Tab-separated table of C-alpha atoms in Angstrom:
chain	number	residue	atom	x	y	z
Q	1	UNK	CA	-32.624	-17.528	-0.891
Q	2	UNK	CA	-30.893	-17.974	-3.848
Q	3	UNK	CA	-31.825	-14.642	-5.322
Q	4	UNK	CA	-30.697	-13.239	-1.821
Q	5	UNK	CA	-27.551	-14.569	-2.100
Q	6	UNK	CA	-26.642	-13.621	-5.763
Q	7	UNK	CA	-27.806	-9.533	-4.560
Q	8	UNK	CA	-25.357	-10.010	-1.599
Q	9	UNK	CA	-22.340	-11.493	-4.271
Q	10	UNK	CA	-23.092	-8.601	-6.420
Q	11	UNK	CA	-23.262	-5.900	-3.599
Q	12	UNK	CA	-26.720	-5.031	-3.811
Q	13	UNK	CA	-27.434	-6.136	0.230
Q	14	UNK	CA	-26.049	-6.527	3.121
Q	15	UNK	CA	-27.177	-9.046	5.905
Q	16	UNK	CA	-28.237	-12.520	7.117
Q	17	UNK	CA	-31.528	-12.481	9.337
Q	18	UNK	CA	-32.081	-8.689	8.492
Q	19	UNK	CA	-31.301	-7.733	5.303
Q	20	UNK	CA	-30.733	-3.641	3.861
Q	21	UNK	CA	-30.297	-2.300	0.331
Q	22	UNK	CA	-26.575	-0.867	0.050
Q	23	UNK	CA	-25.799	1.962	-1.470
Q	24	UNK	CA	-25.536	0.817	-4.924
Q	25	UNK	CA	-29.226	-0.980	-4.221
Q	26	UNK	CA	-30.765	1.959	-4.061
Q	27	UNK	CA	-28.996	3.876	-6.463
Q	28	UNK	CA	-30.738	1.118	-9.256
Q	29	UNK	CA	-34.204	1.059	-7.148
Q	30	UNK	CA	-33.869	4.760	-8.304
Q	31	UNK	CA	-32.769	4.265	-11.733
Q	32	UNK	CA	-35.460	5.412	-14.404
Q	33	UNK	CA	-34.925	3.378	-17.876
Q	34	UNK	CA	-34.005	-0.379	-18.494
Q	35	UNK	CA	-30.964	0.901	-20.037
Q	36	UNK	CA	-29.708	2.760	-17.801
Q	37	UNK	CA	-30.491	0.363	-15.238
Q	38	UNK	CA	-27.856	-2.301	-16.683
Q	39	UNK	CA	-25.518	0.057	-17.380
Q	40	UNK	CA	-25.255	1.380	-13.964
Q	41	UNK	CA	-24.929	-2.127	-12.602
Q	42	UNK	CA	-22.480	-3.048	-15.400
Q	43	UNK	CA	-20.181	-0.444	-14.208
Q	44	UNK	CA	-20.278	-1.851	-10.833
Q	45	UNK	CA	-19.602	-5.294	-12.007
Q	46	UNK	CA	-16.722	-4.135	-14.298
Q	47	UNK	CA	-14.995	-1.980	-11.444
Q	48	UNK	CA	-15.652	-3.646	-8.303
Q	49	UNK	CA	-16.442	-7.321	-9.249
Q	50	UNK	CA	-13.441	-8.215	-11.514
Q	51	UNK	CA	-15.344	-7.355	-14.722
Q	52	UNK	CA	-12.518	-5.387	-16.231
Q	53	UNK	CA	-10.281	-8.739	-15.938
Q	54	UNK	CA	-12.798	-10.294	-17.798
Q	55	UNK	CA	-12.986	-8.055	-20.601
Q	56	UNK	CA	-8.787	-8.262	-20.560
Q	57	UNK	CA	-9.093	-11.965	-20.382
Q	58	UNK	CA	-11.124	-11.983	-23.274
Q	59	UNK	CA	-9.585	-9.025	-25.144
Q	60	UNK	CA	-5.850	-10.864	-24.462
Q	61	UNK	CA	-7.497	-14.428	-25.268
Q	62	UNK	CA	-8.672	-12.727	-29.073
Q	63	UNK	CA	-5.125	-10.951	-29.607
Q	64	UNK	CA	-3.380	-14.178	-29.204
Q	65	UNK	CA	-5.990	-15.604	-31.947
Q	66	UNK	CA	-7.445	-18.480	-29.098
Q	67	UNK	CA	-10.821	-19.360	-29.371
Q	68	UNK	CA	-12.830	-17.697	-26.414
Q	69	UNK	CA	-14.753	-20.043	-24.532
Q	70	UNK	CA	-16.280	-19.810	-20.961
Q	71	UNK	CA	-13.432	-22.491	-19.850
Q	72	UNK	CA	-10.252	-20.603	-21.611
Q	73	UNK	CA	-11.179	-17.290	-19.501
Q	74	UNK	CA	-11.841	-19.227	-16.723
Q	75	UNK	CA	-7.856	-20.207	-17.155
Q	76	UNK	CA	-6.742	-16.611	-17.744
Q	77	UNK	CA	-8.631	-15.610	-14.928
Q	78	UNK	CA	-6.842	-18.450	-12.619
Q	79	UNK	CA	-3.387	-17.175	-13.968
Q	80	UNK	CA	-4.788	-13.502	-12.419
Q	81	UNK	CA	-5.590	-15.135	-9.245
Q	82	UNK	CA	-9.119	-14.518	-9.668
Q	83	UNK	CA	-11.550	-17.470	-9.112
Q	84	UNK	CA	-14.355	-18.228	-11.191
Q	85	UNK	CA	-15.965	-20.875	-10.224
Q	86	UNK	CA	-13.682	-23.465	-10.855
Q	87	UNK	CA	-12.266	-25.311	-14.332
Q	88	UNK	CA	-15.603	-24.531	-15.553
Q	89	UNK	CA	-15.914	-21.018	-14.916
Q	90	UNK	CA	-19.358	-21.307	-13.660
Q	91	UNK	CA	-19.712	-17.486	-12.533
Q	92	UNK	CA	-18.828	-16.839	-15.365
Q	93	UNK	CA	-21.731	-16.728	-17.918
Q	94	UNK	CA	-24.379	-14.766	-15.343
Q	95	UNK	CA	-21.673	-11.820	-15.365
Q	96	UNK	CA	-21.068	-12.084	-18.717
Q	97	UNK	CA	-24.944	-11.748	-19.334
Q	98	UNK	CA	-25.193	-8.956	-17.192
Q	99	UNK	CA	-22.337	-6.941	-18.530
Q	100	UNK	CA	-24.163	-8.135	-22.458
Q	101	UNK	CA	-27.313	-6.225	-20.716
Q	102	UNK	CA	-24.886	-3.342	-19.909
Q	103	UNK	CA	-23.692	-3.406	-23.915
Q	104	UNK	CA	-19.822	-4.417	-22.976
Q	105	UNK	CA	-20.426	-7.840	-24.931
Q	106	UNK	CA	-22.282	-7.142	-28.224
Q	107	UNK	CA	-25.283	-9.710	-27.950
Q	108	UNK	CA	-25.836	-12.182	-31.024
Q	109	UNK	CA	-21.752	-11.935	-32.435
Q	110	UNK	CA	-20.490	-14.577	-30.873
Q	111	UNK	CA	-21.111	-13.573	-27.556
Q	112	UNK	CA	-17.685	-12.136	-26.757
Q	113	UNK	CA	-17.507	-9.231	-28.994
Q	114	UNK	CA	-16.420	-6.392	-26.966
Q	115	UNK	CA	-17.627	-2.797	-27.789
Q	116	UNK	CA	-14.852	-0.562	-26.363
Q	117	UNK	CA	-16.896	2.385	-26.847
Q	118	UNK	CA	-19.086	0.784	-24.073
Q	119	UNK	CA	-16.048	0.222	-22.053
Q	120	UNK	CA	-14.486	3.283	-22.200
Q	121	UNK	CA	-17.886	4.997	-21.322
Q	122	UNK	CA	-18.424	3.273	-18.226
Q	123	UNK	CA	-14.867	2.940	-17.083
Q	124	UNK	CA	-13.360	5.616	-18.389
Q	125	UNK	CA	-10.993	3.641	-20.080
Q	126	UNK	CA	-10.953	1.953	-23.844
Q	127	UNK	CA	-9.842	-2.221	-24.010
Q	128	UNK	CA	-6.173	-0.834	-25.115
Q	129	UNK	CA	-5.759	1.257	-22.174
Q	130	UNK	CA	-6.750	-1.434	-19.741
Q	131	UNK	CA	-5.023	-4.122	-21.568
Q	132	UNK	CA	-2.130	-1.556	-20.804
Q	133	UNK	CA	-3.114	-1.330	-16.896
Q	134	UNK	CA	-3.457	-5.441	-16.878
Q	135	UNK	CA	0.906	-5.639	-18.352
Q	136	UNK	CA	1.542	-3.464	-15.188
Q	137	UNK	CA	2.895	-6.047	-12.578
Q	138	UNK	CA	1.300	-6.486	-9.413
Q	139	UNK	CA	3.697	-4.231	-7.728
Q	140	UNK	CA	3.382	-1.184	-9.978
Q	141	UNK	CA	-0.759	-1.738	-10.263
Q	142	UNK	CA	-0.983	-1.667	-6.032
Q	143	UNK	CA	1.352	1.459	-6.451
Q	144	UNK	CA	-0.524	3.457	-8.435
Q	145	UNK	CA	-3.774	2.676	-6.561
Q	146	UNK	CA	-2.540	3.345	-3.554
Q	147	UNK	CA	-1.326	6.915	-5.425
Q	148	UNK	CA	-5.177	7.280	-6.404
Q	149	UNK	CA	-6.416	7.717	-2.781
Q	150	UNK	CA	-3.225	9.214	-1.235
Q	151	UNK	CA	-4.019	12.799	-0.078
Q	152	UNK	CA	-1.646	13.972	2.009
Q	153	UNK	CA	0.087	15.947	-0.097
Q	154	UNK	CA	-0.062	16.647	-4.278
Q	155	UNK	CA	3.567	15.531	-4.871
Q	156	UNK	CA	4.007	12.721	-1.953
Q	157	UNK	CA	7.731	11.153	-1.445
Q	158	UNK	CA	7.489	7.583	-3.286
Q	159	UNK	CA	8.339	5.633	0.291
Q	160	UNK	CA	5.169	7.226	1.481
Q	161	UNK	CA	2.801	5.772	-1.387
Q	162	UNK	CA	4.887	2.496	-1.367
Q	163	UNK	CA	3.633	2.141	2.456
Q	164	UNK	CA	0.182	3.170	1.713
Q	165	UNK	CA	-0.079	0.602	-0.992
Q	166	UNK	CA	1.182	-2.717	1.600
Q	167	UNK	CA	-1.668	-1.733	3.753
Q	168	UNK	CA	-4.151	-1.062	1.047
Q	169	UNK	CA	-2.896	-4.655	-0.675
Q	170	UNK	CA	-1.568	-7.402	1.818
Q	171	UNK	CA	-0.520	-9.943	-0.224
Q	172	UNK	CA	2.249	-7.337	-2.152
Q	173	UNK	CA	5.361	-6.407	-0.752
Q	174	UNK	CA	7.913	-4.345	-2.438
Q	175	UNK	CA	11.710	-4.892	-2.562
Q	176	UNK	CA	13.157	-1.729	-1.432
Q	177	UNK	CA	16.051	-2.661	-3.822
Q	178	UNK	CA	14.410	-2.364	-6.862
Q	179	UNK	CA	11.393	-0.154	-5.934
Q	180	UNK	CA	13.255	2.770	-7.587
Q	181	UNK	CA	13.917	1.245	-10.955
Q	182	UNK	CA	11.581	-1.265	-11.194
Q	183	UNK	CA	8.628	0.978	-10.133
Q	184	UNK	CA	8.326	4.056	-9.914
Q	185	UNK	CA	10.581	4.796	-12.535
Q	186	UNK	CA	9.279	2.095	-14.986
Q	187	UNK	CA	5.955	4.243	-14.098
Q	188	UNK	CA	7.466	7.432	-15.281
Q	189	UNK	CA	8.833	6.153	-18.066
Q	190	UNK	CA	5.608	4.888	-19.090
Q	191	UNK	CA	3.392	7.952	-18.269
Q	192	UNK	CA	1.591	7.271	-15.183
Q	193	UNK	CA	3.837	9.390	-12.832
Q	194	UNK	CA	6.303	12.422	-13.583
Q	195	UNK	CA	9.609	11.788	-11.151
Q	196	UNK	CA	11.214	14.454	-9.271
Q	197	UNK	CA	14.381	12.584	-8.153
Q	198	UNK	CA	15.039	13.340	-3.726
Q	199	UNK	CA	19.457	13.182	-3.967
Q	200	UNK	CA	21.671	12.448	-7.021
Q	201	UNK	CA	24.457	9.888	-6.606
Q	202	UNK	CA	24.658	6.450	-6.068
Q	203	UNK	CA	22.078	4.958	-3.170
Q	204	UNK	CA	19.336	7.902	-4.110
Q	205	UNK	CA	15.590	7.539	-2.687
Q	206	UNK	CA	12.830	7.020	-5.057
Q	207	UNK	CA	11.601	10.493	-5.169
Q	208	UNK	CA	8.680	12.472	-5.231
Q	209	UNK	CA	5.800	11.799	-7.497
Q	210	UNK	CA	3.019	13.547	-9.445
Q	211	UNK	CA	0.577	12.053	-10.889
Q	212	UNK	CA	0.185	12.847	-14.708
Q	213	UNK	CA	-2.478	13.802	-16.705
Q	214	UNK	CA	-2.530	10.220	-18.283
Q	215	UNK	CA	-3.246	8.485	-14.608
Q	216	UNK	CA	-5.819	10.902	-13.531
Q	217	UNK	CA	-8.151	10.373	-16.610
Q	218	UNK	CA	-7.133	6.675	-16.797
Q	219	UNK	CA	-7.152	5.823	-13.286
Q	220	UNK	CA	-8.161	8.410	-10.459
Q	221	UNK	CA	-11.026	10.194	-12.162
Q	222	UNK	CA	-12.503	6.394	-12.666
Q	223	UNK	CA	-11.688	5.658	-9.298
Q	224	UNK	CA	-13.136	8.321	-7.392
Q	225	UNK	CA	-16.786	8.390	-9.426
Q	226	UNK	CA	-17.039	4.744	-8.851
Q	227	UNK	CA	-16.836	5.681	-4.862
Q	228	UNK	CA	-19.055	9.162	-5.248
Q	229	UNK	CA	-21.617	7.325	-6.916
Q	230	UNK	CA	-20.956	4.149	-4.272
Q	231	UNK	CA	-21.076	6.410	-1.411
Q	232	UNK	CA	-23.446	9.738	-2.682
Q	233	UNK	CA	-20.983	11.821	-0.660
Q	234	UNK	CA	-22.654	15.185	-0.590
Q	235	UNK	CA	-18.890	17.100	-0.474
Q	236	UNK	CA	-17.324	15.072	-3.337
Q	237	UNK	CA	-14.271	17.558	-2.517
Q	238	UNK	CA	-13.716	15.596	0.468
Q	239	UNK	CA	-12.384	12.867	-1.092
Q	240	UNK	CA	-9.604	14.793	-2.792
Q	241	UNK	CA	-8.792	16.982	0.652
Q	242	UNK	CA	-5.910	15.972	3.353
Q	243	UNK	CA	-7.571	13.262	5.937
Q	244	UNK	CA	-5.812	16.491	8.486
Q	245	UNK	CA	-7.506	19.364	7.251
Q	246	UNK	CA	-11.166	17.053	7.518
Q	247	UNK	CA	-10.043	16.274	10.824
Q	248	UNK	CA	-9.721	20.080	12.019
Q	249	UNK	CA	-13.616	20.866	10.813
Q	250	UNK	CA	-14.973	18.131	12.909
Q	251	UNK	CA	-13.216	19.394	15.575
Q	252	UNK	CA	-14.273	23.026	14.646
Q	253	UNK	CA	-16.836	22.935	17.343
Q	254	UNK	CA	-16.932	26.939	17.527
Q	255	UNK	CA	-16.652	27.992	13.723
Q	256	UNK	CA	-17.905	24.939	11.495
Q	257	UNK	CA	-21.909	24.301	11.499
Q	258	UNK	CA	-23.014	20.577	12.769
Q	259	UNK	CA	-23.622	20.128	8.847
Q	260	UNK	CA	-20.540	21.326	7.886
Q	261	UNK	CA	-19.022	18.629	10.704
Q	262	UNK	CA	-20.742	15.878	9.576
Q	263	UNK	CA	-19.814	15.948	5.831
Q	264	UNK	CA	-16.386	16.316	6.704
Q	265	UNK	CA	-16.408	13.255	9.243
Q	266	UNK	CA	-18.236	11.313	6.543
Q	267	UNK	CA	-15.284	12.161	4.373
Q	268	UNK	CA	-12.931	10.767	6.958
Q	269	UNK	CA	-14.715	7.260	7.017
Q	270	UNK	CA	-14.584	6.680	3.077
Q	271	UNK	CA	-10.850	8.020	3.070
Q	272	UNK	CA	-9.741	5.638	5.772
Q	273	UNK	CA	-11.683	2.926	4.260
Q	274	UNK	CA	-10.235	3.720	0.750
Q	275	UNK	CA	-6.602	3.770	2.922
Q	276	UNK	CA	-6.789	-0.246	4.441
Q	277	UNK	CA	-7.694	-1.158	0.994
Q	278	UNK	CA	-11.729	-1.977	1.682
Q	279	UNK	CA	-14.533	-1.687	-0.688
Q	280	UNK	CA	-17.340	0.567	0.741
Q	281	UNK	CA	-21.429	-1.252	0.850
Q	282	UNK	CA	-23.481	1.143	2.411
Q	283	UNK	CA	-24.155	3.527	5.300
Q	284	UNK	CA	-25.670	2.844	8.617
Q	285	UNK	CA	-25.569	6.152	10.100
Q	286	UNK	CA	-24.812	9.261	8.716
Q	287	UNK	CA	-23.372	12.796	9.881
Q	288	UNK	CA	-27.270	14.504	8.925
Q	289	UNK	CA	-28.974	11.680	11.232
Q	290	UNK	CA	-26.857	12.697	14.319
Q	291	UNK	CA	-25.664	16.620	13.971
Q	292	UNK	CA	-22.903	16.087	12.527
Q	293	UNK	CA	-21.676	13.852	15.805
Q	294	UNK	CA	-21.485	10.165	14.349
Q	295	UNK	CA	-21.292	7.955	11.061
Q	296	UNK	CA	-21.574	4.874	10.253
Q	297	UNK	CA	-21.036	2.344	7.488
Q	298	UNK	CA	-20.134	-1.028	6.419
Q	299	UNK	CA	-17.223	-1.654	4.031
Q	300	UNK	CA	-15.407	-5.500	2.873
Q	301	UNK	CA	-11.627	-6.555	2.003
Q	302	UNK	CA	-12.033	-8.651	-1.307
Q	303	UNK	CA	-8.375	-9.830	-0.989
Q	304	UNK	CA	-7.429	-12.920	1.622
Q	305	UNK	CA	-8.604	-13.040	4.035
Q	306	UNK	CA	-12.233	-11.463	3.310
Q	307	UNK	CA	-13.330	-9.358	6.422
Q	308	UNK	CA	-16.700	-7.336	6.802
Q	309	UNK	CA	-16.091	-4.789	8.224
Q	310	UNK	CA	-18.279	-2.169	10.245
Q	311	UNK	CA	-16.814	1.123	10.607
Q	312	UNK	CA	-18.341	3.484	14.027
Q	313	UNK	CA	-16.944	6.730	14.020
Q	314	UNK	CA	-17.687	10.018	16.368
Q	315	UNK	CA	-16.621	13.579	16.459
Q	316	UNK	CA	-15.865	13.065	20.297
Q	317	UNK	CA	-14.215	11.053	22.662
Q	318	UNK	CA	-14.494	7.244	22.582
Q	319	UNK	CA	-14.684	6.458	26.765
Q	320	UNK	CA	-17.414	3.944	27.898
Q	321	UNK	CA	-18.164	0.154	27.080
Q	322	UNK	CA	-22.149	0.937	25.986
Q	323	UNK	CA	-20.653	1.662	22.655
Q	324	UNK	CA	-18.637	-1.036	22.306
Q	325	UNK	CA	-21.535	-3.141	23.255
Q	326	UNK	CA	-23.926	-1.666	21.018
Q	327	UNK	CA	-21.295	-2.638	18.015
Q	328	UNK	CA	-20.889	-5.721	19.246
Q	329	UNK	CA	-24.748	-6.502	18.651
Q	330	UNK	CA	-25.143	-5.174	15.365
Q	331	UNK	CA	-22.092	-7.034	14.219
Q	332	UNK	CA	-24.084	-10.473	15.572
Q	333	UNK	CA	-26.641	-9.311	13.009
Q	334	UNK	CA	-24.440	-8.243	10.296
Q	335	UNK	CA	-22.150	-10.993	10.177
Q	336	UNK	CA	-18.987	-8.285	10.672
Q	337	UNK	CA	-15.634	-10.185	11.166
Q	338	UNK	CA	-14.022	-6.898	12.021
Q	339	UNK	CA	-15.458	-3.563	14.370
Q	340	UNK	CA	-13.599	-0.565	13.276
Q	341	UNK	CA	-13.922	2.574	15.774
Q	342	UNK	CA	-12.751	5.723	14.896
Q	343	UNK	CA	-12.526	8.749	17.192
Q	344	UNK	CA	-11.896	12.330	16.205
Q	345	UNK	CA	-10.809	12.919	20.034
Q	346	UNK	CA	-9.260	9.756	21.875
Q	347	UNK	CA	-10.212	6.288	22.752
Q	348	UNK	CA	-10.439	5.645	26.510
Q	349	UNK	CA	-9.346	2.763	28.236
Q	350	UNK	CA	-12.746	1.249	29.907
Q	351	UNK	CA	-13.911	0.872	25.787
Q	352	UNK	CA	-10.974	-0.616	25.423
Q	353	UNK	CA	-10.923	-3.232	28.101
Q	354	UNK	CA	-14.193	-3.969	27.082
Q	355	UNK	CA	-13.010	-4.976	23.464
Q	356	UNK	CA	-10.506	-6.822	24.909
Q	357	UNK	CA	-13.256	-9.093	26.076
Q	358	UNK	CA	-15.011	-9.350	23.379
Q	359	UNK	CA	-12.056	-10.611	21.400
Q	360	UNK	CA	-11.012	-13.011	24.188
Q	361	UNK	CA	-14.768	-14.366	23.301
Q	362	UNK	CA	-15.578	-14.364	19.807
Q	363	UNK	CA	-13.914	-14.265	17.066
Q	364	UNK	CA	-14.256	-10.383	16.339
Q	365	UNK	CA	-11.342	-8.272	15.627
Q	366	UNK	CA	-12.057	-5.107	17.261
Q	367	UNK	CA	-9.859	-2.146	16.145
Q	368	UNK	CA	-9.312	1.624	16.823
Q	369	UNK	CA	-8.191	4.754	15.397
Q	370	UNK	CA	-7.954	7.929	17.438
Q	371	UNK	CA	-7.529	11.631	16.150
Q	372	UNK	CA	-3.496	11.320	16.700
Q	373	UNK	CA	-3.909	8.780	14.552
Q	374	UNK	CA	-5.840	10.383	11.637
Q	375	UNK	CA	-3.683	13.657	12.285
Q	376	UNK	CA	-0.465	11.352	10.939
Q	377	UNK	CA	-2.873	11.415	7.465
Q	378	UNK	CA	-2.048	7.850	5.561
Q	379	UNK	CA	1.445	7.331	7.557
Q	380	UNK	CA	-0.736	7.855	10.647
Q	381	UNK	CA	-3.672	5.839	9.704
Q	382	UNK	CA	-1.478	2.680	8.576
Q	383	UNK	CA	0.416	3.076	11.557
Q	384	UNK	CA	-2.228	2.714	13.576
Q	385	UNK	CA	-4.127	-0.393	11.684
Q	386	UNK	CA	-0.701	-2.271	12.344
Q	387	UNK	CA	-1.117	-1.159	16.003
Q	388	UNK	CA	-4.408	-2.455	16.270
Q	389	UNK	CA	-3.805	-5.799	14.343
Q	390	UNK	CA	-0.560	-6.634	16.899
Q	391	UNK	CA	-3.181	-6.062	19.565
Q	392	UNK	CA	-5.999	-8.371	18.167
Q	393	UNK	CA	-3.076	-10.950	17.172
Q	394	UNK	CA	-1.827	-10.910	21.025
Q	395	UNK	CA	-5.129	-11.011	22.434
Q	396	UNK	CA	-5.873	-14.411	20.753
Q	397	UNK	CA	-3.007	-15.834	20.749
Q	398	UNK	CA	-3.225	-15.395	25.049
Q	399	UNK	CA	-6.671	-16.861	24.589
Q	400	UNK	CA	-5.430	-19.738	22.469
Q	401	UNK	CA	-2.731	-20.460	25.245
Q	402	UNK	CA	-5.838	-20.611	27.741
Q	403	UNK	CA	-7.529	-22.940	25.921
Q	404	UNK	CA	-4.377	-25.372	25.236
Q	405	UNK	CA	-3.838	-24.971	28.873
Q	406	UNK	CA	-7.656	-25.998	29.455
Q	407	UNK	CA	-8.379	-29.119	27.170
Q	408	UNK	CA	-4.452	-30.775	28.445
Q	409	UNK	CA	-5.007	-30.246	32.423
């Protein structure tokens, strides 16, 4: 069990009673060569699993000539807001083993010697340029991630990425005051972002921005093979295409083959995912399994609160309760907090009522997204999250009244 539970920390399975290989588990059952073996899970570990803040932690620890020990990361990691296991950074020296494996930590010098060659080959960026990504405040960091999955459009308005990026990141909030200055123009003026400027005068929006050359070998390139090689999307273009031109192929029911269909639906689930700021684990169902009609996978939050989540989506109509019941049992198995359903058509009002009871129930969040919703690209998408959330926040609260009203009668 305890070998279980370290593959399920690390993202390797999913499950409780019934247990599945993600994505990334059978990428490395795959893997030919010892080598390449750690290396592959390395990169995982350093992009997904806080292992880059760990190699700035160390790399910041060695600039400022203090001794690196497993208990003075664990400190610079707490000043991140990244536990580790405590004072005594317990989870500590397994990762830092496994990225050694990998050849980020040089073995034998002292155990913390970094090889940025290593680092930059996995990543895709050297120790300087990360060490320049970690001096980015919190703000400015969600704001350019947010710019990394935004699609829409190549030169968005800055408002639009500044909403995407509250969704994707909860616990930042921008003040529209200083957004401008303190932003997305310390962003331009440091290379991430060129700034075309909406009005002159005094009062003037943000802008439109376009991502440099510097962000998209740095950042986006990075970003997006760490989720093609998560995901082994067979259109890797869909991740770069509007969320509103995937949605009108799998509604191309005369034109577009069932193939065709299903790759582009499959691109709608990662890009939503990527859009609420969730980490994708593995497939259930996918577009070739079911003509193009249905896909389904299972994707986490690793910010507060941490939700599994299990995304159903279909290329029609959402209308009866057997689906929602169906979801309902696999999340019992899974362990899901939250059911995302996504519909390329409409969600009708008998699945609905039947989620409602579900939530009065248990303590599942059911949401929805509906093709309106996915047509309104990441405005649309967010839009409708916040919808949803109001919905599952008013249907508890109700049944939290019921219950008060129960245990004082």
């Amino acid at each position: 069990m305890n070998a279980f539970l370290a593959m399920r920390s690390y993202g390797l399975v999913i499950g409780d009673k019934e247990y599945a290989l993600t994505a990334l588990g059978e990428d490395l059952l795959k893997t030919q060569g010892e080598q390449a073996f750690h290396e592959r899970l390395g990169q995982h570990i350093l992009l997904n699993l806080h292992g880059l803040q760990v190699v700035e932690a160390v790399h910041s620890l060695q600039s400022r000539g203090v001794k690196v020990k497993v208990e003075t990361v664990a400190q610079e990691l707490s000043t991140l807001g990244i536990g580790s296991g405590g004072d005594s950074g317990e989870d500590i020296n397994p990762l830092r083993l496994l990225l050694e494996r990998a050849g980020v930590f040089i073995a034998g010098k002292g155990q913390w010697m970094i090889d940025s060659a290593v680092v930059k080959k996995l990543t895709g960026a050297s120790t300087v340029e990360i060490s320049e990504i970690a001096d980015l405040s919190k703000q400015q960091q969600a704001f350019l991630r947010a710019l990394a999955t935004y699609t829409d459009e190549e030169s968005p308005m800055a408002s639009k990425v500044r909403s995407l990026a509250e969704g994707q990141t909860p616990d930042v909030r921008f003040d529209t005051k200083t957004f401008a200055e303190r932003v997305v123009r310390s962003l331009a003026d440091a290379g991430w972002i060129e700034l075309e400027k909406a009005t002159g005068g005094r009062g003037a929006k943000s802008g439109r921005v376009t991502p440099t050359e510097k962000f998209r070998e740095i950042i986006s390139e990075p970003l997006m093979n760490t989720v093609l090689e998560q995901t082994h999307l067979l259109d890797p273009a869909s991740l770069r295409r509007p969320l509103r031109d995937l949605l009108t192929v799998v509604n191309d029911v005369k034109n577009a083959t069932n193939h065709t269909r299903g790759l582009a639906l499959e691109g709608v689930c990662v890009q939503v995912i990527r859009m609420i700021g969730a980490r994708f684990l593995g497939w259930r169902l996918r577009g070739d399994q079911t003509a193009g009609a249905e896909v389904d996978l299972v994707a986490e939050t690793s910010n507060n609160p941490y939700l599994l989540i299990q995304l159903q989506s279909k290329a029609s109509a959402i209308n009866g309760r057997e689906i929602i019941d169906r979801e309902v049992g696999v999340a019992q198995s899974l362990k899901s907090n939250v059911i995302l359903f996504v519909s390329a058509k409409n969600v009708g009002e008998a699945a609905r009522r039947a989620a409602a009871v579900y939530m009065q129930e248990t303590s599942l969040a059911v949401l929805f997204l509906n093709g309106t919703d996915l047509s309104g690209g990441a405005a649309g998408v967010a839009a409708g999250i916040e919808r949803e959330w109001d919905h599952v926040r008013l249907i508890k609260a109700e049944r939290g009244q019921e219950r008060t009203r129960a245990m004082t009668e």
